[in-house]
CSV table of C-alpha atoms in Angstrom, one decimal:
chain,number,residue,atom,x,y,z
A,1,MET,CA,82.7,111.1,110.2
A,2,VAL,CA,81.1,108.4,108.5
A,3,GLY,CA,78.1,109.6,107.5
A,4,ALA,CA,76.9,110.5,103.9
A,5,PRO,CA,78.1,114.0,103.2
A,6,ALA,CA,74.8,116.8,102.6
A,7,SER,CA,75.7,117.6,99.3
A,8,GLU,CA,78.6,116.6,96.6
A,9,SER,CA,80.7,119.9,97.4
A,10,LEU,CA,80.9,119.0,101.2
A,11,ARG,CA,82.2,115.7,99.9
A,12,LEU,CA,84.8,116.6,97.7
A,13,ALA,CA,86.1,119.0,100.8
A,14,ILE,CA,85.7,115.9,103.3
A,15,ASP,CA,87.6,114.4,100.2
A,16,TYR,CA,90.5,116.4,100.0
A,17,ALA,CA,90.8,117.7,104.2
A,18,MET,CA,91.2,114.0,104.5
A,19,HIS,CA,93.6,113.6,101.4
A,20,LEU,CA,95.6,116.3,103.3
A,21,LEU,CA,95.7,114.6,106.4
A,22,GLN,CA,96.5,111.2,104.2
A,23,LYS,CA,99.8,113.0,102.9
A,24,MET,CA,100.8,114.9,106.5
A,25,HIS,CA,100.7,111.2,107.6
A,26,GLU,CA,102.7,109.5,104.4
A,27,GLU,CA,105.7,112.7,104.5
A,28,SER,CA,106.0,112.0,108.8
A,29,LEU,CA,107.3,108.5,107.9
A,30,HIS,CA,110.4,109.3,106.3
A,31,GLU,CA,111.2,112.2,109.1
A,32,GLU,CA,113.0,111.1,111.9
A,33,PRO,CA,111.9,108.9,114.8
A,34,SER,CA,110.3,111.8,117.3
A,35,THR,CA,108.6,110.8,120.5
A,36,SER,CA,104.9,109.8,119.3
A,37,THR,CA,102.5,109.1,121.9
A,38,GLN,CA,100.7,107.0,119.4
A,39,PRO,CA,101.1,103.4,120.9
A,40,PRO,CA,101.8,100.0,118.8
A,41,LEU,CA,99.4,97.9,117.2
A,42,LYS,CA,98.8,95.1,119.5
A,43,ARG,CA,96.4,91.8,118.9
A,44,ARG,CA,94.1,91.1,121.6
A,45,LYS,CA,95.3,88.8,124.4
A,46,THR,CA,93.2,85.5,123.4
A,47,SER,CA,94.7,82.9,126.1
A,48,SER,CA,97.0,82.7,128.8
A,49,ARG,CA,98.3,79.5,128.1
A,50,SER,CA,100.1,80.4,125.4
A,51,SER,CA,104.0,79.0,125.4
A,52,SER,CA,106.0,81.7,126.5
A,53,SER,CA,109.2,80.7,123.6
A,54,GLU,CA,106.0,81.2,121.0
A,55,PRO,CA,107.2,84.8,118.5
A,56,SER,CA,104.5,86.9,119.8
A,57,PRO,CA,102.2,86.9,117.4
A,58,MET,CA,101.8,91.1,117.6
A,59,TYR,CA,104.5,91.8,114.9
A,60,ARG,CA,103.5,89.9,112.6
A,61,ASP,CA,102.5,91.7,109.5
A,62,ARG,CA,99.0,89.4,108.3
A,63,PHE,CA,95.9,88.4,109.8
A,64,PRO,CA,95.3,85.2,111.6
A,65,THR,CA,94.0,82.8,109.7
A,66,SER,CA,91.7,79.3,109.8
A,67,SER,CA,89.6,77.7,108.0
A,68,ILE,CA,86.4,75.7,108.0
A,69,PRO,CA,85.8,72.1,106.1
A,70,PRO,CA,83.8,73.5,102.8
A,71,PRO,CA,79.8,71.9,103.2
A,72,PRO,CA,78.6,69.2,100.8
A,73,LEU,CA,77.6,70.4,97.4
A,74,SER,CA,74.6,68.7,95.4
A,75,ASN,CA,74.8,71.1,92.3
A,76,PRO,CA,78.6,72.5,92.0
A,77,ILE,CA,78.7,75.9,90.4
A,78,PRO,CA,81.3,75.0,87.3
A,79,ARG,CA,84.7,77.2,87.5
A,80,VAL,CA,86.4,78.4,84.4
A,81,SER,CA,89.7,80.4,84.4
A,82,SER,CA,89.2,83.5,82.9
A,83,THR,CA,92.4,82.5,80.6
A,84,ASP,CA,90.4,80.4,79.0
A,85,LEU,CA,86.7,82.7,78.7
A,86,ASN,CA,89.4,86.0,77.2
A,87,PHE,CA,90.5,83.8,74.3
A,88,THR,CA,89.1,84.9,70.7
A,89,PRO,CA,89.1,82.8,68.1
A,90,ASP,CA,90.0,83.1,65.0
A,91,ASP,CA,86.9,82.5,63.0
A,92,GLY,CA,85.4,85.4,64.2
A,93,THR,CA,82.5,83.1,66.4
A,94,PRO,CA,81.8,84.4,70.2
A,95,ASP,CA,84.1,84.0,73.0
A,96,PRO,CA,84.1,81.6,75.4
A,97,PHE,CA,82.2,84.7,77.4
A,98,SER,CA,80.0,85.8,75.1
A,99,LYS,CA,78.7,82.7,74.1
A,100,HIS,CA,78.0,82.0,77.9
A,101,MET,CA,76.2,85.0,78.5
A,102,HIS,CA,74.0,84.6,74.8
A,103,GLN,CA,73.7,81.5,74.0
A,104,PRO,CA,72.9,79.2,76.7
A,105,ARG,CA,72.5,75.8,77.4
A,106,ASP,CA,68.9,76.4,78.4
A,107,CYS,CA,67.4,79.1,76.3
A,108,THR,CA,64.2,78.8,79.0
A,109,LEU,CA,66.7,79.7,82.0
A,110,GLY,CA,69.6,81.8,80.3
A,111,ALA,CA,72.9,82.2,81.1
A,112,GLU,CA,73.3,80.0,84.2
A,113,PRO,CA,75.8,80.8,86.9
A,114,LEU,CA,79.6,80.6,87.0
A,115,ILE,CA,82.6,80.9,88.6
A,116,ILE,CA,85.3,82.5,87.0
A,117,THR,CA,89.1,82.0,87.9
A,118,HIS,CA,92.2,84.4,88.4
A,119,SER,CA,90.5,87.7,87.2
A,120,ILE,CA,91.5,89.5,89.8
A,121,ILE,CA,95.4,87.9,90.4
A,122,THR,CA,97.2,91.6,89.1
A,123,TRP,CA,95.0,93.3,91.2
A,124,PRO,CA,97.6,95.4,93.7
A,125,ALA,CA,95.4,94.8,96.5
A,126,LEU,CA,96.4,91.0,96.3
A,127,ASN,CA,100.7,92.2,95.3
A,128,GLN,CA,102.8,95.2,95.8
A,129,LYS,CA,99.6,96.7,98.1
A,130,PRO,CA,98.7,94.0,100.2
A,131,TRP,CA,95.2,94.2,101.7
A,132,SER,CA,96.2,91.0,104.0
A,133,SER,CA,98.3,93.7,105.4
A,134,PRO,CA,97.5,95.4,108.7
A,135,SER,CA,100.6,97.4,108.1
A,136,TYR,CA,99.8,98.3,104.5
A,137,LEU,CA,95.9,99.4,105.6
A,138,LEU,CA,97.0,101.2,108.7
A,139,THR,CA,99.3,103.5,106.2
A,140,GLN,CA,95.9,104.1,103.8
A,141,THR,CA,93.7,105.1,107.1
A,142,ILE,CA,96.3,107.6,108.3
A,143,ASN,CA,97.9,105.1,110.7
A,144,GLY,CA,94.1,103.8,111.8
A,145,ARG,CA,92.7,106.9,112.6
A,146,ARG,CA,90.1,106.7,110.2
A,147,LEU,CA,86.5,106.3,111.4
A,148,ILE,CA,84.6,104.0,110.4
A,149,PRO,CA,81.3,102.1,111.2
A,150,ILE,CA,81.0,98.7,112.3
A,151,GLU,CA,78.4,96.3,113.5
A,152,ILE,CA,78.6,93.9,116.7
A,153,GLY,CA,77.3,90.8,117.5
A,154,ARG,CA,76.7,87.6,114.9
A,155,SER,CA,73.1,88.4,113.6
A,156,TYR,CA,70.9,90.8,113.5
A,157,VAL,CA,68.6,88.9,116.1
A,158,ASP,CA,70.9,88.2,118.4
A,159,PRO,CA,69.8,90.7,121.9
A,160,ASP,CA,72.9,92.2,122.2
A,161,TRP,CA,74.1,93.2,118.8
A,162,GLY,CA,74.6,97.2,117.7
A,163,GLN,CA,76.5,99.0,116.1
A,164,LYS,CA,79.3,101.8,116.3
A,165,ILE,CA,81.7,104.6,115.2
A,166,THR,CA,85.2,103.4,115.5
A,167,THR,CA,88.8,103.8,114.3
A,168,PHE,CA,90.0,101.9,111.9
A,169,LYS,CA,93.0,100.5,114.6
A,170,THR,CA,91.0,99.7,117.0
A,171,PHE,CA,88.7,98.0,114.7
A,172,LEU,CA,92.2,95.9,113.4
A,173,THR,CA,93.5,95.1,116.8
A,174,ASP,CA,89.9,94.4,118.8
A,175,TYR,CA,88.1,92.2,115.9
A,176,MET,CA,90.9,91.3,113.1
A,177,LEU,CA,93.8,90.5,114.8
A,178,SER,CA,92.5,88.0,117.7
A,179,ASP,CA,93.8,84.5,116.9
A,180,PRO,CA,90.2,82.4,116.1
A,181,THR,CA,91.8,79.0,117.5
A,182,SER,CA,92.0,80.7,120.6
A,183,SER,CA,90.3,81.3,123.4
A,184,THR,CA,88.3,84.7,123.3
A,185,ASP,CA,87.5,85.1,126.2
A,186,GLY,CA,83.6,86.4,125.2
A,187,GLN,CA,85.2,88.3,123.0
A,188,LYS,CA,82.1,89.3,120.3
A,189,THR,CA,81.8,89.4,116.2
A,190,GLY,CA,83.2,92.6,114.8
A,191,TYR,CA,82.6,93.6,111.2
A,192,LEU,CA,82.2,96.9,108.3
A,193,ALA,CA,79.0,97.6,108.4
A,194,GLN,CA,77.1,97.5,105.3
A,195,HIS,CA,78.9,100.9,104.0
A,196,ASN,CA,80.9,102.0,100.9
A,197,LEU,CA,84.2,101.6,102.4
A,198,PHE,CA,85.9,103.1,99.1
A,199,ALA,CA,83.8,106.6,99.7
A,200,GLN,CA,85.0,106.7,103.4
A,201,ILE,CA,88.7,105.9,102.3
A,202,PRO,CA,89.2,106.3,98.8
A,203,THR,CA,93.0,105.1,98.9
A,204,LEU,CA,91.7,102.4,98.8
A,205,ARG,CA,90.1,102.1,95.2
A,206,SER,CA,92.9,102.3,92.9
A,207,ASP,CA,93.7,99.1,95.0
A,208,ILE,CA,91.4,97.4,92.7
A,209,SER,CA,90.3,97.1,89.6
A,210,ILE,CA,86.4,95.6,88.3
A,211,PRO,CA,86.4,93.0,86.2
A,212,ASP,CA,84.8,94.1,82.7
A,213,TYR,CA,82.7,91.0,83.0
A,214,CYS,CA,81.2,92.6,85.9
A,215,HIS,CA,79.9,95.2,83.0
A,216,SER,CA,78.5,93.0,80.5
A,217,HIS,CA,74.7,93.0,79.9
A,218,PRO,CA,73.1,89.4,80.5
A,219,HIS,CA,71.1,87.3,78.0
A,220,HIS,CA,67.5,89.0,77.1
A,221,HIS,CA,64.3,88.1,79.4
A,222,THR,CA,63.6,84.2,79.5
A,223,PRO,CA,60.5,82.6,80.2
A,224,ALA,CA,61.2,80.9,83.9
A,225,ALA,CA,63.6,83.9,85.0
A,226,ARG,CA,61.8,86.5,87.2
A,227,LEU,CA,60.9,90.0,85.9
A,228,PRO,CA,63.6,92.4,86.5
A,229,SER,CA,63.2,94.8,89.3
A,230,THR,CA,61.2,97.3,89.0
A,231,LYS,CA,63.6,99.7,91.3
A,232,ASN,CA,66.3,102.1,89.9
A,233,THR,CA,70.2,100.4,89.4
A,234,ALA,CA,73.2,102.4,88.9
A,235,ASN,CA,75.1,101.8,85.7
A,236,HIS,CA,77.9,100.3,87.1
A,237,PRO,CA,78.5,97.4,89.6
A,238,SER,CA,78.3,98.3,93.2
A,239,THR,CA,82.0,98.3,95.8
A,240,SER,CA,79.5,98.1,98.5
A,241,PRO,CA,80.2,95.1,101.1
């Protein structure tokens, strides 16, 4: 089930059922090995030219990594460490973040964009509960049995773009564990649809914490700024993709 429940009581019932299934799965991990029919997680074969002497990548508990050269920036956004922003002066003056938000350099523009570094380095998702580990993600999704909505294709405008519901394990195997540097033999791009992942897999919610910066109120309306949207906005930051 991936759609939104019809009522809050139904959502709670579904969450509880999934909690019980997750608990049963975790307990089964501590039992003696049995003749399980669940196949091991494998990576999609991407090239027949791979060296046979190379260790098989399907047993490495990490995602493939690749990088592309960053594009040239004409107007780079300033970067500052969260440690420097959280500094509280002894003389009673505003801390650097409050000063940035409420005492902008250009009052006609308001607070300018800012990249805050090192603000999430304590997240469990980056440490003891690593989202970079396929095996950890499988343990939090009933060994990958949870259903998720995915979108297939490079862009919405592509003629073969589509959507489907699949298991988390299938999504990892088919779209996440392929080596991006090897030939994909026509393999399409697949990614999680715009979906509230934490509503779908609530066990992952405790792996992150929203920084206090996200709850701050921006500077008052400035002449050069656009008028705010009239749509209803949430009282807390969105965690949807």
